[in-house]
Amino acid sequence: MTRSNNPQASQMADESMVRGLSAQARAIWPQEQELLSKYALPEAPRILDLACGTGEISERLGALFPRASLLGVDIDAAHLEKAEARCAAHGERMSWLEGDIYEVDLPSGHFDLSVCRHILQAVPDPARVAQRLVEATRPGGIVHLVAEDYAMMHFHPTRGDNDRFWLDGPIVFANRLGSDLRSGRTMFTILKRLGLEDVRVDYVTIDPMRVPREVVAEIWVAWRDGFAEPISQETPFSSEEVHDQFESMIECIRNPEGYFIWHLPVVSGRRSQS
Ligand SMILES: C[S@@+](CC[C@H](N)C(=O)[O-])C[C@H]1O[C@@H](n2cnc3c(N)ncnc32)[C@H](O)[C@@H]1O
């Protein structure tokens, strides 16, 4: 989701984020790797993983493209340490750079594949992030975004109205911190306006047909642990109400008769050759 301004809440959110990233990778990667495999990339692609976090996906990219070299960039040194340790088996073809996505010095027109996952909804200017990715990508290279949109998740049966909760709770919370949890739907237009070709939106579908319920429950438990308190502090919902909303979604996810659907936009485009 997005970070709180309160340091204690931030620490809790970080611990739960790390847990959540692991579960998200297990939920999403099986479908995402099929999309990545379709790109026309050189045999030894140069990959950028911008805001790589703990390297969950850097590691998987290294395995999917065994001759790739990968640069992982993140602002958080502790996350980069985890990423480096996780990817140690891939050896020197993985490198790491601590820096801010808006300012870090990236080689221009260099990467065959520039990946950015689970961050555009949490930063103030996702269009600027997309522009940085495009600039770092070589002409003919691919920009690949996992662009979350928190109004694209639905549950039945649950107590209360979760659709309304996402709008009036987490989305308002993120707006107060300057980010847009519905940025996923904006990225098609943003990539078009940046002049990319073959811009498309695919969907990773997180539902009980495709992803084990317990893996999805792990994501929601991590979000509850990290964000229920900060959301209650920034919105009209009480702590009990926010917890109850998360609990009702988690019960639905674990209920063999429950259905949930999280449409996760994967937005991609090719940098023009000209
Ligand atoms: C939700 S995690 C996603 C990690 C990874 N992309 C993945 O898919 O597993 C977001 C990451 O973005 C990093 N981050 C947040 N703001 C950043 C910034 N301004 N510059 C670079 N990294 C940033 C955080 O430290 C965190 O590791």
mmCIF file of C-alpha atoms and ligand atoms in Angstrom:
data_model
loop_
_atom_site.group_PDB
_atom_site.id
_atom_site.type_symbol
_atom_site.label_atom_id
_atom_site.label_comp_id
_atom_site.label_asym_id
_atom_site.label_seq_id
_atom_site.Cartn_x
_atom_site.Cartn_y
_atom_site.Cartn_z
ATOM 1 C CA MET A 1 0.000 0.000 0.000
ATOM 2 C CA THR A 2 1.626 3.236 1.080
ATOM 3 C CA ARG A 3 3.665 4.454 4.044
ATOM 4 C CA SER A 4 2.587 6.347 7.148
ATOM 5 C CA ASN A 5 4.353 9.491 8.443
ATOM 6 C CA ASN A 6 4.451 8.087 11.983
ATOM 7 C CA PRO A 7 7.878 6.379 12.591
ATOM 8 C CA GLN A 8 6.495 3.569 14.784
ATOM 9 C CA ALA A 9 3.671 2.903 12.357
ATOM 10 C CA SER A 10 6.228 3.005 9.539
ATOM 11 C CA GLN A 11 8.375 0.339 11.218
ATOM 12 C CA MET A 12 5.344 -1.923 11.675
ATOM 13 C CA ALA A 13 4.288 -1.239 8.101
ATOM 14 C CA ASP A 14 7.788 -2.124 6.906
ATOM 15 C CA GLU A 15 7.897 -5.467 8.742
ATOM 16 C CA SER A 16 4.486 -6.374 7.380
ATOM 17 C CA MET A 17 5.456 -5.078 3.917
ATOM 18 C CA VAL A 18 8.362 -7.510 3.775
ATOM 19 C CA ARG A 19 5.990 -10.348 4.729
ATOM 20 C CA GLY A 20 3.407 -9.128 2.243
ATOM 21 C CA LEU A 21 5.947 -8.871 -0.593
ATOM 22 C CA SER A 22 6.841 -12.528 -0.180
ATOM 23 C CA ALA A 23 3.188 -13.596 -0.377
ATOM 24 C CA GLN A 24 2.475 -11.192 -3.252
ATOM 25 C CA ALA A 25 5.375 -12.624 -5.245
ATOM 26 C CA ARG A 26 4.093 -16.176 -4.716
ATOM 27 C CA ALA A 27 0.566 -15.107 -5.703
ATOM 28 C CA ILE A 28 1.457 -12.995 -8.728
ATOM 29 C CA TRP A 29 4.634 -14.382 -10.285
ATOM 30 C CA PRO A 30 3.176 -17.561 -11.877
ATOM 31 C CA GLN A 31 0.936 -15.411 -14.098
ATOM 32 C CA GLU A 32 3.350 -12.497 -14.466
ATOM 33 C CA GLN A 33 6.212 -14.645 -15.719
ATOM 34 C CA GLU A 34 4.029 -15.770 -18.632
ATOM 35 C CA LEU A 35 3.679 -12.121 -19.652
ATOM 36 C CA LEU A 36 7.404 -11.484 -19.246
ATOM 37 C CA SER A 37 8.236 -14.564 -21.327
ATOM 38 C CA LYS A 38 6.329 -13.106 -24.293
ATOM 39 C CA TYR A 39 8.527 -10.034 -24.664
ATOM 40 C CA ALA A 40 11.038 -10.167 -27.514
ATOM 41 C CA LEU A 41 14.227 -9.743 -25.490
ATOM 42 C CA PRO A 42 17.847 -10.496 -26.349
ATOM 43 C CA GLU A 43 19.316 -13.719 -24.950
ATOM 44 C CA ALA A 44 21.259 -11.823 -22.317
ATOM 45 C CA PRO A 45 18.921 -8.948 -21.488
ATOM 46 C CA ARG A 46 19.956 -5.991 -19.367
ATOM 47 C CA ILE A 47 17.225 -5.590 -16.738
ATOM 48 C CA LEU A 48 16.416 -2.715 -14.402
ATOM 49 C CA ASP A 49 14.331 -3.497 -11.302
ATOM 50 C CA LEU A 50 13.427 -0.046 -10.009
ATOM 51 C CA ALA A 51 12.283 -0.047 -6.352
ATOM 52 C CA CYS A 52 13.314 -3.707 -6.211
ATOM 53 C CA GLY A 53 12.556 -4.024 -2.489
ATOM 54 C CA THR A 54 13.763 -7.264 -0.944
ATOM 55 C CA GLY A 55 14.557 -8.782 -4.334
ATOM 56 C CA GLU A 56 11.617 -11.189 -4.458
ATOM 57 C CA ILE A 57 11.203 -10.501 -8.153
ATOM 58 C CA SER A 58 14.847 -9.681 -8.957
ATOM 59 C CA GLU A 59 15.635 -13.261 -7.959
ATOM 60 C CA ARG A 60 12.826 -14.689 -10.080
ATOM 61 C CA LEU A 61 13.844 -12.501 -13.050
ATOM 62 C CA GLY A 62 17.391 -13.817 -12.688
ATOM 63 C CA ALA A 63 16.070 -17.381 -12.849
ATOM 64 C CA LEU A 64 13.668 -16.708 -15.749
ATOM 65 C CA PHE A 65 16.440 -15.063 -17.782
ATOM 66 C CA PRO A 66 19.553 -17.065 -16.789
ATOM 67 C CA ARG A 67 21.913 -14.930 -18.889
ATOM 68 C CA ALA A 68 20.470 -11.588 -17.836
ATOM 69 C CA SER A 69 22.313 -8.911 -15.928
ATOM 70 C CA LEU A 70 20.117 -7.025 -13.469
ATOM 71 C CA LEU A 71 20.420 -3.727 -11.627
ATOM 72 C CA GLY A 72 18.198 -3.473 -8.556
ATOM 73 C CA VAL A 73 17.579 0.014 -7.172
ATOM 74 C CA ASP A 74 15.901 0.897 -3.884
ATOM 75 C CA ILE A 75 15.913 3.751 -1.399
ATOM 76 C CA ASP A 76 16.010 1.405 1.584
ATOM 77 C CA ALA A 77 19.463 -0.030 2.394
ATOM 78 C CA ALA A 78 17.976 -2.801 4.554
ATOM 79 C CA HIS A 79 15.766 -3.956 1.664
ATOM 80 C CA LEU A 80 18.753 -3.928 -0.687
ATOM 81 C CA GLU A 81 20.760 -6.056 1.754
ATOM 82 C CA LYS A 82 17.957 -8.621 1.759
ATOM 83 C CA ALA A 83 17.803 -8.482 -2.042
ATOM 84 C CA GLU A 84 21.536 -9.020 -2.366
ATOM 85 C CA ALA A 85 21.464 -11.990 0.022
ATOM 86 C CA ARG A 86 18.433 -13.498 -1.715
ATOM 87 C CA CYS A 87 20.086 -13.221 -5.127
ATOM 88 C CA ALA A 88 23.584 -14.321 -4.074
ATOM 89 C CA ALA A 89 23.306 -17.553 -6.073
ATOM 90 C CA HIS A 90 22.957 -15.516 -9.281
ATOM 91 C CA GLY A 91 26.449 -14.116 -8.686
ATOM 92 C CA GLU A 92 27.897 -10.994 -10.206
ATOM 93 C CA ARG A 93 25.303 -10.545 -12.897
ATOM 94 C CA MET A 94 23.128 -8.889 -10.234
ATOM 95 C CA SER A 95 24.123 -5.466 -8.922
ATOM 96 C CA TRP A 96 22.525 -3.097 -6.456
ATOM 97 C CA LEU A 97 22.229 0.646 -6.121
ATOM 98 C CA GLU A 98 20.819 2.622 -3.207
ATOM 99 C CA GLY A 99 18.918 5.665 -4.369
ATOM 100 C CA ASP A 100 15.669 7.534 -4.833
ATOM 101 C CA ILE A 101 13.684 6.689 -7.955
ATOM 102 C CA TYR A 102 13.306 10.369 -8.761
ATOM 103 C CA GLU A 103 17.011 11.207 -8.506
ATOM 104 C CA VAL A 104 19.172 8.112 -8.755
ATOM 105 C CA ASP A 105 21.711 8.224 -11.551
ATOM 106 C CA LEU A 106 20.612 5.634 -14.126
ATOM 107 C CA PRO A 107 22.306 4.918 -17.442
ATOM 108 C CA SER A 108 20.340 6.470 -20.278
ATOM 109 C CA GLY A 109 18.787 4.311 -23.028
ATOM 110 C CA HIS A 110 20.484 1.214 -21.633
ATOM 111 C CA PHE A 111 18.081 -1.481 -20.417
ATOM 112 C CA ASP A 112 16.270 -4.075 -22.550
ATOM 113 C CA LEU A 113 13.647 -4.501 -19.838
ATOM 114 C CA SER A 114 12.768 -1.948 -17.155
ATOM 115 C CA VAL A 115 10.569 -3.348 -14.408
ATOM 116 C CA CYS A 116 8.757 -1.429 -11.694
ATOM 117 C CA ARG A 117 6.365 -3.220 -9.367
ATOM 118 C CA HIS A 118 4.140 -2.281 -6.434
ATOM 119 C CA ILE A 119 5.416 1.277 -6.007
ATOM 120 C CA LEU A 120 3.518 3.547 -8.413
ATOM 121 C CA GLN A 121 0.490 3.584 -6.077
ATOM 122 C CA ALA A 122 2.667 4.654 -3.154
ATOM 123 C CA VAL A 123 4.602 7.622 -4.543
ATOM 124 C CA PRO A 124 3.480 11.176 -5.303
ATOM 125 C CA ASP A 125 4.295 11.325 -9.021
ATOM 126 C CA PRO A 126 3.930 7.982 -10.833
ATOM 127 C CA ALA A 127 4.149 9.695 -14.239
ATOM 128 C CA ARG A 128 7.633 10.955 -13.369
ATOM 129 C CA VAL A 129 8.651 7.419 -12.329
ATOM 130 C CA ALA A 130 7.386 6.120 -15.666
ATOM 131 C CA GLN A 131 9.359 8.823 -17.454
ATOM 132 C CA ARG A 132 12.543 7.807 -15.618
ATOM 133 C CA LEU A 133 11.941 4.187 -16.622
ATOM 134 C CA VAL A 134 11.448 5.148 -20.257
ATOM 135 C CA GLU A 135 14.626 7.230 -20.262
ATOM 136 C CA ALA A 136 16.628 4.310 -18.847
ATOM 137 C CA THR A 137 15.245 1.875 -21.449
ATOM 138 C CA ARG A 138 17.011 1.419 -24.800
ATOM 139 C CA PRO A 139 15.064 2.186 -28.000
ATOM 140 C CA GLY A 140 13.076 -0.991 -28.705
ATOM 141 C CA GLY A 141 13.267 -2.065 -25.042
ATOM 142 C CA ILE A 142 10.297 -2.836 -22.802
ATOM 143 C CA VAL A 143 8.842 -1.025 -19.796
ATOM 144 C CA HIS A 144 6.906 -3.404 -17.521
ATOM 145 C CA LEU A 145 4.801 -2.069 -14.632
ATOM 146 C CA VAL A 146 2.793 -3.845 -11.965
ATOM 147 C CA ALA A 147 0.447 -0.974 -11.315
ATOM 148 C CA GLU A 148 -1.884 -1.560 -8.407
ATOM 149 C CA ASP A 149 -5.421 -0.210 -8.281
ATOM 150 C CA TYR A 150 -7.220 -0.728 -5.014
ATOM 151 C CA ALA A 151 -10.670 -0.227 -6.513
ATOM 152 C CA MET A 152 -10.168 -3.420 -8.521
ATOM 153 C CA MET A 153 -10.665 -5.901 -5.675
ATOM 154 C CA HIS A 154 -13.991 -7.409 -4.604
ATOM 155 C CA PHE A 155 -15.264 -9.962 -2.113
ATOM 156 C CA HIS A 156 -18.383 -12.050 -1.450
ATOM 157 C CA PRO A 157 -19.746 -12.830 1.069
ATOM 158 C CA THR A 158 -18.479 -10.344 3.644
ATOM 159 C CA ARG A 159 -19.789 -8.266 6.516
ATOM 160 C CA GLY A 160 -20.233 -4.654 5.478
ATOM 161 C CA ASP A 161 -19.434 -3.048 2.167
ATOM 162 C CA ASN A 162 -15.760 -3.625 1.327
ATOM 163 C CA ASP A 163 -16.019 -1.743 -1.977
ATOM 164 C CA ARG A 164 -16.985 1.390 -0.050
ATOM 165 C CA PHE A 165 -14.318 0.701 2.595
ATOM 166 C CA TRP A 166 -11.485 0.714 0.036
ATOM 167 C CA LEU A 167 -12.723 4.028 -1.358
ATOM 168 C CA ASP A 168 -13.359 5.775 1.967
ATOM 169 C CA GLY A 169 -10.553 4.111 3.974
ATOM 170 C CA PRO A 170 -7.242 3.113 2.349
ATOM 171 C CA ILE A 171 -7.697 5.301 -0.749
ATOM 172 C CA VAL A 172 -8.423 8.399 1.382
ATOM 173 C CA PHE A 173 -5.485 7.467 3.674
ATOM 174 C CA ALA A 174 -3.111 7.295 0.717
ATOM 175 C CA ASN A 175 -4.439 10.552 -0.739
ATOM 176 C CA ARG A 176 -3.620 12.287 2.556
ATOM 177 C CA LEU A 177 -0.041 11.035 2.214
ATOM 178 C CA GLY A 178 0.102 12.268 -1.385
ATOM 179 C CA SER A 179 -0.305 9.047 -3.348
ATOM 180 C CA ASP A 180 -3.043 7.463 -5.426
ATOM 181 C CA LEU A 181 -4.060 3.871 -4.739
ATOM 182 C CA ARG A 182 -6.023 3.961 -8.013
ATOM 183 C CA SER A 183 -2.995 4.893 -10.116
ATOM 184 C CA GLY A 184 -3.133 1.506 -11.880
ATOM 185 C CA ARG A 185 -5.819 2.709 -14.289
ATOM 186 C CA THR A 186 -3.824 5.850 -15.140
ATOM 187 C CA MET A 187 -0.678 4.102 -16.379
ATOM 188 C CA PHE A 188 -1.992 3.195 -19.854
ATOM 189 C CA THR A 189 -2.522 6.887 -20.644
ATOM 190 C CA ILE A 190 0.778 7.849 -19.030
ATOM 191 C CA LEU A 191 2.786 5.359 -21.124
ATOM 192 C CA LYS A 192 0.935 6.450 -24.281
ATOM 193 C CA ARG A 193 1.746 10.088 -23.570
ATOM 194 C CA LEU A 194 5.399 9.178 -23.019
ATOM 195 C CA GLY A 195 5.428 7.943 -26.613
ATOM 196 C CA LEU A 196 5.723 4.200 -25.966
ATOM 197 C CA GLU A 197 4.527 1.810 -28.658
ATOM 198 C CA ASP A 198 2.436 -1.344 -28.245
ATOM 199 C CA VAL A 199 1.152 -0.110 -24.900
ATOM 200 C CA ARG A 200 -1.084 -2.763 -23.375
ATOM 201 C CA VAL A 201 -2.745 -3.686 -20.109
ATOM 202 C CA ASP A 202 -2.799 -7.322 -19.083
ATOM 203 C CA TYR A 203 -4.252 -8.586 -15.850
ATOM 204 C CA VAL A 204 -2.923 -10.904 -13.233
ATOM 205 C CA THR A 205 -6.089 -12.393 -11.763
ATOM 206 C CA ILE A 206 -5.932 -13.177 -8.079
ATOM 207 C CA ASP A 207 -8.952 -15.337 -7.275
ATOM 208 C CA PRO A 208 -9.575 -18.780 -5.734
ATOM 209 C CA MET A 209 -9.359 -20.507 -9.144
ATOM 210 C CA ARG A 210 -5.810 -19.327 -9.712
ATOM 211 C CA VAL A 211 -4.098 -18.683 -6.387
ATOM 212 C CA PRO A 212 -4.179 -20.738 -3.156
ATOM 213 C CA ARG A 213 -6.458 -19.089 -0.625
ATOM 214 C CA GLU A 214 -3.842 -19.168 2.128
ATOM 215 C CA VAL A 215 -1.280 -17.281 0.010
ATOM 216 C CA VAL A 216 -3.843 -14.537 -0.622
ATOM 217 C CA ALA A 217 -4.816 -14.525 3.065
ATOM 218 C CA GLU A 218 -1.141 -13.904 3.929
ATOM 219 C CA ILE A 219 -1.228 -10.712 1.839
ATOM 220 C CA TRP A 220 -4.334 -9.420 3.569
ATOM 221 C CA VAL A 221 -3.005 -10.331 7.037
ATOM 222 C CA ALA A 222 0.196 -8.390 6.265
ATOM 223 C CA TRP A 223 -1.810 -5.379 5.069
ATOM 224 C CA ARG A 224 -4.018 -5.542 8.179
ATOM 225 C CA ASP A 225 -0.990 -5.691 10.480
ATOM 226 C CA GLY A 226 0.808 -2.870 8.694
ATOM 227 C CA PHE A 227 -1.959 -0.506 7.775
ATOM 228 C CA ALA A 228 -5.090 -0.921 9.926
ATOM 229 C CA GLU A 229 -3.865 1.501 12.610
ATOM 230 C CA PRO A 230 -2.502 4.190 10.245
ATOM 231 C CA ILE A 231 -5.715 4.038 8.186
ATOM 232 C CA SER A 232 -7.841 4.528 11.295
ATOM 233 C CA GLN A 233 -5.707 7.540 12.280
ATOM 234 C CA GLU A 234 -6.175 9.294 8.927
ATOM 235 C CA THR A 235 -9.808 8.459 8.109
ATOM 236 C CA PRO A 236 -13.211 8.570 9.852
ATOM 237 C CA PHE A 237 -13.038 4.780 10.471
ATOM 238 C CA SER A 238 -12.273 3.648 14.032
ATOM 239 C CA SER A 239 -9.515 1.116 14.655
ATOM 240 C CA GLU A 240 -12.193 -1.549 15.361
ATOM 241 C CA GLU A 241 -14.004 -0.776 12.112
ATOM 242 C CA VAL A 242 -10.827 -0.999 10.026
ATOM 243 C CA HIS A 243 -9.809 -4.256 11.703
ATOM 244 C CA ASP A 244 -13.300 -5.652 11.192
ATOM 245 C CA GLN A 245 -13.202 -4.811 7.467
ATOM 246 C CA PHE A 246 -9.853 -6.562 7.042
ATOM 247 C CA GLU A 247 -11.060 -9.541 9.120
ATOM 248 C CA SER A 248 -14.205 -9.889 7.028
ATOM 249 C CA MET A 249 -12.136 -9.933 3.809
ATOM 250 C CA ILE A 250 -9.698 -12.469 5.301
ATOM 251 C CA GLU A 251 -12.643 -14.680 6.364
ATOM 252 C CA CYS A 252 -14.029 -14.487 2.821
ATOM 253 C CA ILE A 253 -10.636 -15.429 1.366
ATOM 254 C CA ARG A 254 -10.388 -18.472 3.683
ATOM 255 C CA ASN A 255 -14.049 -19.489 3.291
ATOM 256 C CA PRO A 256 -14.277 -22.404 0.807
ATOM 257 C CA GLU A 257 -17.596 -20.884 -0.341
ATOM 258 C CA GLY A 258 -16.202 -17.336 -0.582
ATOM 259 C CA TYR A 259 -15.162 -15.628 -3.806
ATOM 260 C CA PHE A 260 -12.641 -12.821 -4.103
ATOM 261 C CA ILE A 261 -11.194 -11.163 -7.167
ATOM 262 C CA TRP A 262 -8.198 -8.828 -7.361
ATOM 263 C CA HIS A 263 -7.525 -7.598 -10.873
ATOM 264 C CA LEU A 264 -3.911 -6.493 -10.979
ATOM 265 C CA PRO A 265 -2.993 -4.377 -14.016
ATOM 266 C CA VAL A 266 0.321 -5.180 -15.678
ATOM 267 C CA VAL A 267 0.999 -2.269 -18.005
ATOM 268 C CA SER A 268 3.723 -2.501 -20.608
ATOM 269 C CA GLY A 269 5.019 -0.726 -23.687
ATOM 270 C CA ARG A 270 7.997 -0.602 -26.027
ATOM 271 C CA ARG A 271 10.264 2.400 -26.376
ATOM 272 C CA SER A 272 10.157 3.671 -29.898
ATOM 273 C CA GLN A 273 13.208 2.967 -32.108
ATOM 274 C CA SER A 274 13.201 6.547 -33.348
HETATM 275 C C1 LIG B 1 6.023 -2.453 -2.029
HETATM 276 S S1 LIG B 1 7.775 -2.564 -2.216
HETATM 277 C C2 LIG B 1 7.946 -3.349 -3.801
HETATM 278 C C3 LIG B 1 9.222 -4.124 -3.937
HETATM 279 C C4 LIG B 1 9.438 -4.885 -5.241
HETATM 280 N N1 LIG B 1 9.306 -4.012 -6.403
HETATM 281 C C5 LIG B 1 8.532 -6.075 -5.384
HETATM 282 O O1 LIG B 1 7.715 -6.086 -6.289
HETATM 283 O O2 LIG B 1 8.643 -7.023 -4.560
HETATM 284 C C6 LIG B 1 8.199 -0.916 -2.562
HETATM 285 C C7 LIG B 1 9.681 -0.640 -2.492
HETATM 286 O O3 LIG B 1 9.891 0.679 -3.003
HETATM 287 C C8 LIG B 1 10.915 1.286 -2.247
HETATM 288 N N2 LIG B 1 10.764 2.733 -2.378
HETATM 289 C C9 LIG B 1 9.833 3.543 -1.845
HETATM 290 N N3 LIG B 1 10.027 4.815 -2.227
HETATM 291 C C10 LIG B 1 11.135 4.802 -3.013
HETATM 292 C C11 LIG B 1 11.859 5.815 -3.688
HETATM 293 N N4 LIG B 1 11.457 7.089 -3.649
HETATM 294 N N5 LIG B 1 12.946 5.477 -4.392
HETATM 295 C C12 LIG B 1 13.354 4.167 -4.444
HETATM 296 N N6 LIG B 1 12.707 3.167 -3.818
HETATM 297 C C13 LIG B 1 11.596 3.478 -3.112
HETATM 298 C C14 LIG B 1 10.698 0.778 -0.846
HETATM 299 O O4 LIG B 1 11.875 0.877 -0.070
HETATM 300 C C15 LIG B 1 10.275 -0.669 -1.109
HETATM 301 O O5 LIG B 1 11.389 -1.517 -1.073
#
